[in-house]
Backbone as CSV, one residue per row, in Angstrom:
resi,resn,N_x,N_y,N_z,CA_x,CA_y,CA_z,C_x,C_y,C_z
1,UNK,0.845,-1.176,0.000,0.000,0.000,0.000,0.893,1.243,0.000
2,UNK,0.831,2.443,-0.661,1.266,3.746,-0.916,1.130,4.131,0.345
3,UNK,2.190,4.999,0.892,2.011,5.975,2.389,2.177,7.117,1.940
4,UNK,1.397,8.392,1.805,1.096,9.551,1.670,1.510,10.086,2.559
5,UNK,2.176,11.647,2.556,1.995,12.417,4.281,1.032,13.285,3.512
6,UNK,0.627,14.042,4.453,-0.882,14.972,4.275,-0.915,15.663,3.387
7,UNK,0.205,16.558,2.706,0.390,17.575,2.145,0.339,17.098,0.564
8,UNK,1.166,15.978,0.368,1.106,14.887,-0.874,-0.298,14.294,-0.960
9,UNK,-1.090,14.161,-0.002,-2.436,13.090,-0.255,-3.440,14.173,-0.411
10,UNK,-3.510,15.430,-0.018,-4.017,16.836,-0.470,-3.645,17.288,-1.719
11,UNK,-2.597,17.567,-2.263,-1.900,17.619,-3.491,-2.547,16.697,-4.950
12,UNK,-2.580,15.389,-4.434,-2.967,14.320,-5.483,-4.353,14.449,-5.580
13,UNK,-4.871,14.504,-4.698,-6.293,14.368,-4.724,-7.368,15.676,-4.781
14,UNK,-6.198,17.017,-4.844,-6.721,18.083,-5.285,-8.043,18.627,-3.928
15,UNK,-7.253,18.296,-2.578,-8.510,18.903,-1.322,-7.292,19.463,-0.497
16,UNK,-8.636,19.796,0.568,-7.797,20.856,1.583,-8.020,19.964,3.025
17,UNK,-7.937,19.281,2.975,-8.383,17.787,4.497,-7.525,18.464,5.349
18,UNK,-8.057,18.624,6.807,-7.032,18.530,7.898,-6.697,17.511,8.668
19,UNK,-5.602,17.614,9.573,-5.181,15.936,10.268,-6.279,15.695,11.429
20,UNK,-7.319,16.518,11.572,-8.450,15.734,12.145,-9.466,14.932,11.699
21,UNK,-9.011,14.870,10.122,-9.918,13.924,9.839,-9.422,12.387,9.565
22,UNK,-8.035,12.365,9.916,-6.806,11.397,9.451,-6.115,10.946,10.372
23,UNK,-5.537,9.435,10.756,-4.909,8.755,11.961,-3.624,9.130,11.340
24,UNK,-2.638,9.866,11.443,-1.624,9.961,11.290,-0.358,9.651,12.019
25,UNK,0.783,8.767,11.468,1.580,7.816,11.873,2.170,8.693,12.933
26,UNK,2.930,7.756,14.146,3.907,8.694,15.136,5.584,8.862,14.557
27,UNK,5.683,7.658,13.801,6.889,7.804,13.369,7.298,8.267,12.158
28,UNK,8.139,8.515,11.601,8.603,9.031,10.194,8.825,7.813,9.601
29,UNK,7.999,8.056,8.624,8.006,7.091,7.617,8.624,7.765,5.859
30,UNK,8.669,6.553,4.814,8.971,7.094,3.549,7.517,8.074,2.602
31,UNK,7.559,8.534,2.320,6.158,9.350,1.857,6.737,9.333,-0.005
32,UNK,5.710,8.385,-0.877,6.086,8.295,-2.292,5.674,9.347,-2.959
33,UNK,4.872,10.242,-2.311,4.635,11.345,-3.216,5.734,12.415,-3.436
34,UNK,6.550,12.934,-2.023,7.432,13.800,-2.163,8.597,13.163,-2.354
35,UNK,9.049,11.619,-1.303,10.054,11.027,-1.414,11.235,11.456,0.037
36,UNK,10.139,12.085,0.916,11.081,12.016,2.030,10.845,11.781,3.242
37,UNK,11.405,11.407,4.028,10.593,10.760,5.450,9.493,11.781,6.289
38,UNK,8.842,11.632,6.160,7.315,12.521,7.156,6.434,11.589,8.052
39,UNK,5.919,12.321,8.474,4.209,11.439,9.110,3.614,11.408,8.373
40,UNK,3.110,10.109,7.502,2.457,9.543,6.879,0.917,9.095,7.417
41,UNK,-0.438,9.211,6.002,-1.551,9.060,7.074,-1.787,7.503,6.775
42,UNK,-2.356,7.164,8.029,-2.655,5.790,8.344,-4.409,5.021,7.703
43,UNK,-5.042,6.093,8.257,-6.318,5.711,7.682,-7.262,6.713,8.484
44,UNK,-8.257,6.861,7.542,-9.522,8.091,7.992,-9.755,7.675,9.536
45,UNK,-10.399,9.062,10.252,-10.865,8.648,11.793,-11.861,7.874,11.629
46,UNK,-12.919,7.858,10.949,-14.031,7.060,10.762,-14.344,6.208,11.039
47,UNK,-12.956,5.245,9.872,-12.937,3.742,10.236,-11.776,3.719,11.717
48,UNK,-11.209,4.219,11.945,-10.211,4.287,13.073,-11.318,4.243,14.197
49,UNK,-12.623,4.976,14.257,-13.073,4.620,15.017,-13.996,3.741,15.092
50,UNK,-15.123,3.484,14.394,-15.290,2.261,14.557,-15.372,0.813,14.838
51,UNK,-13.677,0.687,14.530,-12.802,0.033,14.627,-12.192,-0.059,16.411
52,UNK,-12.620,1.016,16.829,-12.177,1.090,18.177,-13.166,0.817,19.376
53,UNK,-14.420,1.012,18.770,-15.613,0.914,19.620,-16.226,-0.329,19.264
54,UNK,-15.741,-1.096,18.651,-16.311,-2.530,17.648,-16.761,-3.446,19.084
55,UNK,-16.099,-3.281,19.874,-16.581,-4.229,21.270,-17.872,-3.042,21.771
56,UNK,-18.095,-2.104,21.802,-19.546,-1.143,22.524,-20.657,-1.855,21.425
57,UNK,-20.309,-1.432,20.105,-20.983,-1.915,19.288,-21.685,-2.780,19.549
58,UNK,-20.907,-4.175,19.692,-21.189,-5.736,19.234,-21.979,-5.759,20.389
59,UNK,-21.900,-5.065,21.585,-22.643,-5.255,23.116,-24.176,-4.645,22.573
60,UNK,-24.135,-3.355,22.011,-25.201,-3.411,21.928,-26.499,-3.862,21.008
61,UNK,-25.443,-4.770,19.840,-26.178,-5.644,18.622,-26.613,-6.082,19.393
62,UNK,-25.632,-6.948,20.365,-26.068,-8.630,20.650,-27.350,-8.336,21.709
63,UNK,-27.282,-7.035,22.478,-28.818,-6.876,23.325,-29.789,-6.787,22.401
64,UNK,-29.639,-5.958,21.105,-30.785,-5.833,20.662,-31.498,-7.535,19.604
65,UNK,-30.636,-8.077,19.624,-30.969,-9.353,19.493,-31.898,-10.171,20.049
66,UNK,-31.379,-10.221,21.790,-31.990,-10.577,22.867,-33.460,-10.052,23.252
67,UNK,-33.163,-9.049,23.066,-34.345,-8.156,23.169,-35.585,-8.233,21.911
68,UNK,-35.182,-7.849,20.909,-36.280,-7.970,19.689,-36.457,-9.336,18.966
69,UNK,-35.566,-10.249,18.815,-36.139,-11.526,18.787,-37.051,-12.241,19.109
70,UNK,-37.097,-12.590,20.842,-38.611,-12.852,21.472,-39.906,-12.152,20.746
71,UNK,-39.769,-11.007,20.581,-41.272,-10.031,20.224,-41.005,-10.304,18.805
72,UNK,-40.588,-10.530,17.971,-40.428,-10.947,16.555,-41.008,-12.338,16.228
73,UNK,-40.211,-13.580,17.245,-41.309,-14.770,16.891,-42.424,-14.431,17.723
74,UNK,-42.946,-13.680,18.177,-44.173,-13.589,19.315,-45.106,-13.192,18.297
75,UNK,-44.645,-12.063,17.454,-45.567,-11.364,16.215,-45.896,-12.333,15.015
76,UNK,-45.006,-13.266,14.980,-45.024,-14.204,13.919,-46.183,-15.109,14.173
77,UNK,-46.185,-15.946,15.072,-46.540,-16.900,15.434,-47.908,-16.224,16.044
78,UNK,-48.325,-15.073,16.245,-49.566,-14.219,16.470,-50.391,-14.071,15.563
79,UNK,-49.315,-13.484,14.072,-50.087,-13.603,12.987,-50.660,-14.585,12.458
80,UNK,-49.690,-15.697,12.555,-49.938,-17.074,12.710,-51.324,-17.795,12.255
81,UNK,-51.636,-17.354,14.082,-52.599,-18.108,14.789,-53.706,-17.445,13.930
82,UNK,-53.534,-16.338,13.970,-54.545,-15.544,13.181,-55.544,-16.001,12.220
83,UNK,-54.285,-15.849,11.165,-55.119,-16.657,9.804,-55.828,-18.297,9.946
């Protein structure tokens, strides 16, 4: 994968992004756009976060599972009876 630093990945892509929207590396890395060691960006906050809360998340899938399942076959099997 290509490592950009900000100024090169703004440049190529013709925007004005700031590093709050970007996980940007701690160390100096090679950057192929200019060709010299910088902080290179890692990946959007977006998925950075997501990615970070993926356990809050999954806690609150798996309740709503628990939770709306029961009343889902309850409605089913209501309509069911119905017909």
């Amino acid at each position: 994968m290509a490592d950009f630093c900000l100024d090169c990945w703004n440049r190529i892509n013709e925007t004005s992004e700031s590093e709050k929207e970007y996980i940007i590396s701690k160390d100096l890395s090679f950057c192929e756009g200019c060709g010299e060691f910088k902080k290179v960006i890692i990946c959007k906050r977006k998925a950075y976060n997501a990615y970070r809360f993926r356990y809050v998340i999954f806690i609150f899938k798996f309740l709503c599972v628990i939770v709306f399942f029961p009343y889902v076959v309850y409605r089913y099997y209501r309509i069911r009876k119905q017909r």
